[in-house]
Short mmCIF file of C-alpha atoms in Angstrom, two decimals:
data_model
loop_
_atom_site.label_atom_id
_atom_site.label_comp_id
_atom_site.label_asym_id
_atom_site.label_seq_id
_atom_site.Cartn_x
_atom_site.Cartn_y
_atom_site.Cartn_z
CA UNK A 1 0.00 -0.16 -0.05
CA UNK A 2 0.95 3.35 -0.64
CA UNK A 3 -0.45 7.10 -0.16
CA UNK A 4 -0.60 9.73 -3.04
CA UNK A 5 -1.90 13.06 -1.81
CA UNK A 6 -5.08 12.46 0.46
CA UNK A 7 -5.88 9.08 -1.59
CA UNK A 8 -4.70 5.44 -0.50
CA UNK A 9 -4.17 3.09 -3.50
CA UNK A 10 -4.28 -0.68 -3.20
CA UNK A 11 -5.05 -3.72 -5.46
CA UNK A 12 -8.63 -3.42 -4.21
CA UNK A 13 -9.02 -0.30 -6.20
CA UNK A 14 -9.90 -0.27 -9.81
CA UNK A 15 -6.79 1.83 -11.07
CA UNK A 16 -4.38 -0.11 -9.18
CA UNK A 17 -5.83 -3.38 -10.04
CA UNK A 18 -5.69 -2.53 -13.62
CA UNK A 19 -1.89 -1.65 -13.06
CA UNK A 20 -1.45 -5.01 -11.56
CA UNK A 21 -2.91 -6.80 -14.42
CA UNK A 22 -0.76 -4.83 -16.86
CA UNK A 23 2.49 -5.63 -14.64
CA UNK A 24 1.50 -9.44 -14.61
CA UNK A 25 1.10 -9.49 -18.42
CA UNK A 26 4.38 -7.46 -19.20
CA UNK A 27 6.13 -9.94 -16.87
CA UNK A 28 4.53 -12.92 -18.85
CA UNK A 29 5.72 -11.04 -21.98
CA UNK A 30 9.36 -10.72 -20.82
CA UNK A 31 9.35 -14.47 -19.80
CA UNK A 32 8.52 -15.34 -23.28
CA UNK A 33 10.67 -12.96 -24.77
CA UNK A 34 13.48 -14.16 -22.46
CA UNK A 35 12.58 -17.80 -23.82
CA UNK A 36 12.66 -16.94 -27.04
CA UNK A 37 16.16 -15.65 -26.84
CA UNK A 38 17.50 -18.81 -25.22
CA UNK A 39 16.27 -21.50 -27.51
CA UNK A 40 12.24 -20.95 -26.88
CA UNK A 41 12.36 -22.75 -23.55
CA UNK A 42 9.93 -21.47 -20.98
CA UNK A 43 7.82 -23.26 -18.18
CA UNK A 44 4.62 -22.04 -19.83
CA UNK A 45 5.39 -24.00 -23.23
CA UNK A 46 5.98 -27.26 -21.36
CA UNK A 47 2.76 -26.48 -19.54
CA UNK A 48 0.94 -26.00 -22.68
CA UNK A 49 2.41 -29.12 -24.32
CA UNK A 50 1.24 -31.34 -21.36
CA UNK A 51 -2.04 -29.95 -21.33
CA UNK A 52 -2.53 -30.51 -25.03
CA UNK A 53 -1.55 -34.06 -24.55
CA UNK A 54 -4.22 -34.47 -21.94
CA UNK A 55 -6.70 -32.91 -24.23
CA UNK A 56 -5.83 -35.37 -26.90
CA UNK A 57 -6.45 -38.54 -24.73
CA UNK A 58 -9.84 -40.41 -25.47
CA UNK A 59 -10.56 -40.05 -21.71
CA UNK A 60 -7.71 -38.52 -19.27
CA UNK A 61 -7.18 -40.72 -16.61
CA UNK A 62 -7.87 -39.95 -12.76
CA UNK A 63 -4.01 -39.21 -12.07
CA UNK A 64 -4.37 -36.36 -14.62
CA UNK A 65 -6.74 -34.30 -12.51
CA UNK A 66 -4.39 -32.14 -10.93
CA UNK A 67 -3.26 -31.09 -14.65
CA UNK A 68 -4.95 -27.82 -14.76
CA UNK A 69 -4.37 -24.43 -16.61
CA UNK A 70 -4.10 -22.25 -13.43
CA UNK A 71 -1.27 -24.45 -11.92
CA UNK A 72 2.24 -25.06 -12.50
CA UNK A 73 3.30 -28.71 -13.96
CA UNK A 74 5.66 -28.96 -11.07
CA UNK A 75 2.86 -29.40 -8.92
CA UNK A 76 1.20 -32.22 -11.22
CA UNK A 77 0.74 -35.84 -10.40
CA UNK A 78 3.39 -37.83 -12.19
CA UNK A 79 5.44 -34.59 -13.11
CA UNK A 80 8.83 -33.53 -11.74
CA UNK A 81 10.54 -30.08 -12.42
CA UNK A 82 14.32 -28.97 -11.72
CA UNK A 83 16.47 -26.00 -12.22
CA UNK A 84 18.38 -26.94 -15.20
CA UNK A 85 21.52 -25.06 -16.62
CA UNK A 86 20.68 -23.66 -20.01
CA UNK A 87 23.65 -21.35 -21.01
CA UNK A 88 24.15 -18.92 -18.29
CA UNK A 89 20.48 -19.39 -16.92
CA UNK A 90 19.00 -21.87 -14.40
CA UNK A 91 15.32 -22.13 -15.41
CA UNK A 92 13.06 -24.72 -14.09
CA UNK A 93 11.77 -27.33 -16.54
CA UNK A 94 9.91 -30.48 -16.64
CA UNK A 95 12.25 -33.36 -16.22
CA UNK A 96 10.23 -36.27 -15.23
CA UNK A 97 6.98 -38.01 -16.45
CA UNK A 98 6.08 -41.02 -14.46
CA UNK A 99 2.60 -42.31 -14.68
CA UNK A 100 2.83 -46.03 -14.73
CA UNK A 101 -0.35 -48.09 -14.19
CA UNK A 102 -2.55 -44.86 -14.99
CA UNK A 103 -4.75 -46.46 -17.77
CA UNK A 104 -3.85 -43.87 -20.04
CA UNK A 105 -5.39 -44.47 -23.73
CA UNK A 106 -3.55 -42.31 -26.22
CA UNK A 107 -1.06 -41.67 -28.61
CA UNK A 108 2.47 -40.49 -27.49
CA UNK A 109 2.56 -38.69 -31.11
CA UNK A 110 0.21 -36.34 -29.57
CA UNK A 111 2.83 -35.13 -27.06
CA UNK A 112 5.32 -32.12 -28.44
CA UNK A 113 8.40 -33.58 -27.30
CA UNK A 114 10.17 -30.59 -28.74
CA UNK A 115 8.66 -28.26 -26.05
CA UNK A 116 9.98 -30.61 -23.30
CA UNK A 117 13.79 -30.52 -24.31
CA UNK A 118 15.04 -31.35 -20.45
CA UNK A 119 12.99 -34.57 -20.11
CA UNK A 120 15.57 -36.97 -18.53
CA UNK A 121 12.99 -39.78 -17.26
CA UNK A 122 9.79 -41.36 -18.96
CA UNK A 123 7.99 -44.01 -17.10
CA UNK A 124 4.45 -44.85 -19.00
CA UNK A 125 4.61 -48.85 -18.73
CA UNK A 126 1.30 -50.73 -18.33
CA UNK A 127 -1.09 -48.47 -19.89
CA UNK A 128 -2.71 -48.51 -23.12
CA UNK A 129 -0.75 -46.18 -25.42
CA UNK A 130 -1.10 -47.00 -29.06
CA UNK A 131 -0.02 -46.03 -32.49
CA UNK A 132 3.68 -45.43 -33.38
CA UNK A 133 6.61 -44.22 -31.20
CA UNK A 134 7.17 -41.12 -32.67
CA UNK A 135 10.50 -39.99 -34.33
CA UNK A 136 10.55 -36.72 -32.45
CA UNK A 137 11.42 -38.32 -29.48
CA UNK A 138 14.98 -38.45 -30.65
CA UNK A 139 15.11 -34.59 -30.00
CA UNK A 140 15.47 -35.50 -26.07
CA UNK A 141 18.82 -35.35 -25.59
CA UNK A 142 18.79 -35.40 -21.90
CA UNK A 143 16.80 -38.64 -21.98
CA UNK A 144 18.55 -41.18 -19.67
CA UNK A 145 15.38 -43.63 -19.03
CA UNK A 146 12.73 -44.60 -21.47
CA UNK A 147 10.33 -47.19 -19.86
CA UNK A 148 7.42 -47.99 -21.96
CA UNK A 149 6.56 -51.72 -21.46
CA UNK A 150 3.19 -53.28 -21.50
CA UNK A 151 1.48 -51.07 -24.06
CA UNK A 152 0.20 -51.34 -27.59
CA UNK A 153 2.58 -49.38 -29.27
CA UNK A 154 2.90 -50.31 -33.03
CA UNK A 155 4.97 -49.70 -36.27
CA UNK A 156 8.86 -49.70 -36.27
CA UNK A 157 11.23 -48.58 -33.60
CA UNK A 158 12.35 -45.28 -35.21
CA UNK A 159 16.11 -44.99 -35.98
CA UNK A 160 15.96 -41.59 -34.21
CA UNK A 161 16.16 -43.46 -30.98
CA UNK A 162 19.91 -43.59 -31.81
CA UNK A 163 20.14 -39.76 -31.17
CA UNK A 164 19.33 -40.28 -27.22
CA UNK A 165 23.18 -40.10 -26.28
CA UNK A 166 22.54 -39.93 -22.52
CA UNK A 167 20.03 -43.02 -22.69
CA UNK A 168 20.51 -45.62 -19.81
CA UNK A 169 17.51 -47.83 -20.06
CA UNK A 170 15.63 -48.68 -22.93
CA UNK A 171 12.34 -50.62 -22.22
CA UNK A 172 10.01 -51.61 -24.97
CA UNK A 173 9.17 -54.82 -23.95
CA UNK A 174 5.16 -56.40 -24.49
CA UNK A 175 4.45 -54.05 -27.30
CA UNK A 176 3.61 -54.84 -30.93
CA UNK A 177 6.59 -52.99 -32.75
CA UNK A 178 7.48 -54.68 -36.14
CA UNK A 179 10.21 -53.99 -38.49
CA UNK A 180 14.00 -54.51 -37.78
CA UNK A 181 15.95 -53.45 -34.91
CA UNK A 182 17.50 -50.17 -35.91
CA UNK A 183 21.28 -50.34 -36.30
CA UNK A 184 21.49 -47.03 -34.72
CA UNK A 185 20.98 -48.33 -31.08
CA UNK A 186 24.85 -48.85 -31.58
CA UNK A 187 25.33 -45.27 -30.90
CA UNK A 188 23.69 -45.39 -27.26
CA UNK A 189 26.81 -46.39 -25.52
CA UNK A 190 25.79 -45.24 -22.18
CA UNK A 191 23.22 -47.90 -22.21
CA UNK A 192 22.89 -50.67 -19.40
CA UNK A 193 19.58 -52.24 -19.96
CA UNK A 194 18.17 -52.84 -23.60
CA UNK A 195 14.91 -54.84 -23.42
CA UNK A 196 12.63 -55.52 -26.11
CA UNK A 197 11.09 -58.80 -25.31
CA UNK A 198 7.74 -59.86 -26.66
CA UNK A 199 7.13 -58.10 -29.90
CA UNK A 200 6.97 -58.45 -33.43
CA UNK A 201 10.35 -57.46 -34.54
CA UNK A 202 12.22 -59.31 -37.18
CA UNK A 203 15.39 -59.58 -39.17
CA UNK A 204 19.00 -59.73 -37.80
CA UNK A 205 20.41 -58.73 -34.52
CA UNK A 206 22.48 -55.72 -35.49
CA UNK A 207 26.38 -56.48 -35.04
CA UNK A 208 26.26 -52.68 -33.76
CA UNK A 209 24.82 -53.68 -30.57
CA UNK A 210 28.40 -55.09 -29.68
CA UNK A 211 29.30 -51.33 -29.30
CA UNK A 212 27.26 -51.06 -26.33
CA UNK A 213 30.22 -51.65 -24.12
CA UNK A 214 28.27 -50.52 -20.45
CA UNK A 215 25.53 -53.03 -21.41
CA UNK A 216 24.58 -55.16 -18.38
CA UNK A 217 21.25 -56.76 -19.63
CA UNK A 218 20.30 -57.55 -23.10
CA UNK A 219 16.90 -59.09 -23.64
CA UNK A 220 15.67 -59.38 -27.36
CA UNK A 221 13.48 -62.56 -26.75
CA UNK A 222 10.12 -64.01 -28.02
CA UNK A 223 9.86 -62.17 -31.39
CA UNK A 224 10.93 -63.29 -35.01
CA UNK A 225 14.41 -62.52 -35.09
CA UNK A 226 16.55 -64.66 -37.61
CA UNK A 227 20.01 -65.16 -38.60
CA UNK A 228 23.18 -65.57 -36.55
CA UNK A 229 24.13 -64.29 -33.14
CA UNK A 230 26.78 -61.60 -33.87
CA UNK A 231 30.07 -62.39 -32.82
CA UNK A 232 30.43 -58.55 -31.65
CA UNK A 233 28.15 -59.52 -28.73
CA UNK A 234 31.37 -61.08 -27.17
CA UNK A 235 32.43 -57.51 -26.64
CA UNK A 236 29.91 -56.49 -24.14
CA UNK A 237 32.12 -57.40 -21.11
CA UNK A 238 29.75 -56.22 -18.67
CA UNK A 239 26.85 -58.22 -19.60
CA UNK A 240 24.99 -60.10 -16.67
CA UNK A 241 22.09 -61.42 -18.67
CA UNK A 242 21.70 -62.27 -22.59
CA UNK A 243 18.45 -63.43 -23.34
CA UNK A 244 17.47 -64.13 -26.65
CA UNK A 245 14.95 -66.90 -26.64
CA UNK A 246 11.77 -67.72 -28.66
CA UNK A 247 13.14 -66.45 -31.98
CA UNK A 248 14.28 -67.89 -35.39
CA UNK A 249 17.86 -67.49 -34.78
CA UNK A 250 20.12 -70.24 -36.21
CA UNK A 251 23.76 -71.11 -36.97
CA UNK A 252 26.17 -72.12 -34.02
CA UNK A 253 26.34 -70.59 -30.79
CA UNK A 254 29.64 -68.27 -31.23
CA UNK A 255 32.86 -68.89 -29.16
CA UNK A 256 33.06 -65.39 -28.51
CA UNK A 257 30.22 -65.46 -26.06
CA UNK A 258 32.86 -67.26 -23.42
CA UNK A 259 34.36 -63.54 -23.12
CA UNK A 260 31.17 -62.51 -21.11
CA UNK A 261 32.86 -63.18 -17.90
CA UNK A 262 30.33 -61.37 -15.71
CA UNK A 263 27.41 -63.48 -17.37
CA UNK A 264 24.87 -64.87 -14.84
CA UNK A 265 22.01 -65.85 -17.11
CA UNK A 266 22.31 -67.18 -20.82
CA UNK A 267 19.13 -68.06 -22.21
CA UNK A 268 19.19 -69.01 -26.08
CA UNK A 269 16.40 -71.59 -25.93
CA UNK A 270 13.64 -72.16 -28.42
CA UNK A 271 15.73 -71.13 -31.46
CA UNK A 272 17.16 -73.38 -34.36
CA UNK A 273 20.71 -73.28 -33.26
CA UNK A 274 22.89 -76.21 -34.45
CA UNK A 275 26.40 -77.48 -33.90
CA UNK A 276 28.05 -78.19 -30.46
CA UNK A 277 27.71 -76.51 -27.07
CA UNK A 278 30.85 -74.19 -27.38
CA UNK A 279 33.58 -75.14 -24.95
CA UNK A 280 34.01 -71.35 -24.26
CA UNK A 281 30.89 -70.99 -22.30
CA UNK A 282 32.25 -73.37 -19.51
CA UNK A 283 34.66 -70.45 -18.75
CA UNK A 284 31.57 -68.36 -17.65
CA UNK A 285 32.08 -69.18 -13.74
CA UNK A 286 29.63 -66.75 -12.66
CA UNK A 287 26.74 -68.33 -14.41
CA UNK A 288 23.55 -69.49 -12.70
CA UNK A 289 21.04 -70.28 -15.45
CA UNK A 290 22.10 -71.81 -18.64
CA UNK A 291 19.06 -72.58 -20.90
CA UNK A 292 19.88 -73.97 -24.37
CA UNK A 293 16.82 -76.24 -24.83
CA UNK A 294 14.51 -76.84 -27.97
CA UNK A 295 17.36 -76.06 -30.57
CA UNK A 296 19.07 -78.41 -32.87
CA UNK A 297 22.18 -78.62 -30.94
CA UNK A 298 24.77 -81.83 -31.55
CA UNK A 299 27.60 -83.28 -30.03
CA UNK A 300 28.35 -84.28 -26.28
CA UNK A 301 27.74 -82.20 -23.23
CA UNK A 302 30.96 -80.86 -22.32
CA UNK A 303 32.69 -82.44 -19.32
CA UNK A 304 33.94 -78.75 -18.31
CA UNK A 305 30.37 -77.65 -17.62
CA UNK A 306 31.04 -79.22 -14.32
CA UNK A 307 33.43 -76.07 -13.71
CA UNK A 308 30.26 -73.74 -13.26
CA UNK A 309 30.19 -74.18 -9.75
CA UNK A 310 27.11 -71.73 -8.94
CA UNK A 311 25.00 -73.16 -11.79
CA UNK A 312 21.55 -73.44 -10.39
CA UNK A 313 19.52 -74.40 -13.59
CA UNK A 314 20.79 -76.31 -16.72
CA UNK A 315 18.14 -77.21 -19.28
CA UNK A 316 19.43 -78.86 -22.57
CA UNK A 317 16.08 -80.83 -23.42
CA UNK A 318 14.90 -81.25 -27.08
CA UNK A 319 18.14 -81.30 -28.88
CA UNK A 320 20.12 -83.90 -30.58
CA UNK A 321 22.86 -84.19 -27.95
CA UNK A 322 24.67 -87.43 -27.95
CA UNK A 323 27.35 -89.03 -25.74
CA UNK A 324 26.88 -89.80 -22.07
CA UNK A 325 26.12 -87.78 -18.93
CA UNK A 326 29.52 -86.61 -17.84
CA UNK A 327 30.35 -87.60 -14.17
CA UNK A 328 31.66 -84.16 -13.62
CA UNK A 329 28.25 -82.71 -13.53
CA UNK A 330 28.39 -84.00 -10.06
CA UNK A 331 30.22 -81.14 -9.06
CA UNK A 332 27.42 -78.63 -9.59
CA UNK A 333 26.04 -78.97 -5.86
CA UNK A 334 24.11 -75.73 -6.14
CA UNK A 335 22.27 -77.19 -9.09
CA UNK A 336 18.20 -77.35 -8.33
CA UNK A 337 17.09 -78.10 -11.95
CA UNK A 338 18.74 -80.67 -14.68
CA UNK A 339 16.68 -81.12 -17.54
CA UNK A 340 18.34 -83.52 -20.44
CA UNK A 341 15.02 -85.11 -21.62
CA UNK A 342 14.57 -85.83 -25.41
CA UNK A 343 18.02 -85.97 -26.71
CA UNK A 344 20.08 -88.99 -28.06
CA UNK A 345 22.24 -89.51 -24.82
CA UNK A 346 23.54 -93.03 -24.03
CA UNK A 347 25.59 -94.82 -21.30
CA UNK A 348 24.30 -95.28 -17.66
CA UNK A 349 23.37 -92.51 -15.31
CA UNK A 350 26.29 -91.60 -13.06
CA UNK A 351 26.15 -92.31 -9.54
CA UNK A 352 27.78 -88.70 -8.98
CA UNK A 353 24.36 -87.19 -9.59
CA UNK A 354 23.60 -88.27 -6.25
CA UNK A 355 25.83 -85.62 -4.80
CA UNK A 356 23.44 -82.93 -6.16
CA UNK A 357 21.60 -82.57 -2.99
CA UNK A 358 19.81 -79.34 -3.90
CA UNK A 359 18.27 -80.83 -6.76
CA UNK A 360 14.67 -80.40 -7.18
CA UNK A 361 13.98 -81.73 -10.64
CA UNK A 362 15.68 -84.31 -12.72
CA UNK A 363 14.42 -85.22 -16.13
CA UNK A 364 16.59 -87.69 -18.21
CA UNK A 365 13.23 -89.27 -20.01
CA UNK A 366 13.33 -89.89 -23.95
CA UNK A 367 17.08 -90.90 -24.27
CA UNK A 368 18.82 -94.16 -24.86
CA UNK A 369 20.20 -94.51 -21.15
CA UNK A 370 20.86 -97.90 -19.93
CA UNK A 371 21.92 -99.75 -16.94
CA UNK A 372 20.44 -99.29 -13.30
CA UNK A 373 19.24 -96.58 -11.26
CA UNK A 374 22.15 -95.46 -8.88
CA UNK A 375 21.01 -96.08 -5.24
CA UNK A 376 22.55 -92.71 -4.19
CA UNK A 377 19.83 -90.70 -6.22
CA UNK A 378 17.92 -91.49 -2.72
CA UNK A 379 20.26 -88.87 -1.14
CA UNK A 380 18.64 -86.26 -2.85
CA UNK A 381 15.86 -85.51 -0.37
CA UNK A 382 14.74 -82.19 -2.01
CA UNK A 383 13.77 -84.02 -5.16
CA UNK A 384 10.36 -83.52 -6.30
CA UNK A 385 10.33 -84.38 -10.09
CA UNK A 386 12.30 -87.49 -11.44
CA UNK A 387 11.54 -88.64 -15.16
CA UNK A 388 13.49 -91.47 -16.47
CA UNK A 389 10.92 -92.78 -18.89
CA UNK A 390 11.47 -93.98 -22.41
CA UNK A 391 14.91 -95.08 -21.88
CA UNK A 392 16.57 -98.60 -21.59
CA UNK A 393 16.96 -98.68 -17.89
CA UNK A 394 17.10 -102.12 -16.18
CA UNK A 395 17.41 -103.65 -12.76
CA UNK A 396 15.23 -102.95 -9.55
CA UNK A 397 14.10 -99.54 -8.56
CA UNK A 398 16.48 -98.89 -5.59
#
């Protein structure tokens, strides 16, 4: 409040109220002018882009009820803001969109990503997003997490995703993507997790994925990928899990996978792989799960598999494996699942299997195994499943 002569002016008087409105308008124009000089960045433009996306949704979900014209997006459910560096300035900007399980029905293409240049985190998993993943998402140079599983996204994975140089997690599983995996993903050298499980992508696994030297989790399973496993995957020295199951991959399993010394999970089952089990993978002493079942693998079971001391599950069933069951498998004392059914395995059941005291499931059916059942299998007191049918086993049941 201030005095002018004998009159007192405040925001309650019409003249001063008009001045207040003019001042607010001028400040808004100044903000927009300042934003124009600094790449068009303003919280107002981000506010508008998000409200326009909400308006484009068929039925905006309950979680978006706080998204209103007269409130800051920084106070909205699912939105986070931070002060970000932009030249010499630190404007407030929308950095996170996190609305998992929100029953969002709509398209990402309706969201103006160019108005949200500081987005670092997008989590929209388990919604009903449909349509294409827009190429404009490649403009989000600060994005480190793109989490979109369990939606209904279609079309090709845009090559522009390869422009997201800061990306650490790319999760597109359980959608309906088609076409090839873009080779541009090889540019995402910060990636630790690349997950494109349960889609309809086809064609080869790009050799360029071998450039992702920080990758820890690679899952390209349950699609229609074909061709060979690129030898370049042997460069992924930080990899903990490699899951390529449920595709149409063929050829031999490359020896180069034996360089993945941190690998704990290798799942190559349900493909068309042929040739022998490579000896090199028996060097992967941190491996807990080895699934090679439902392929066309030939040759014997390498005795060196007995070196994988922490192996928990070994499944080689439904192949064309020959030779005997190596007694060295008795060294795998952490094993709780051993499935060797439906092969061409011969010879007796080695008594060393009786050392596998943690075994819960043992399946040796549909082979050419002969001889008697070792009595010390009775030591495996945790055993719940024992399949020995369709063999040439003789003698009495111990």
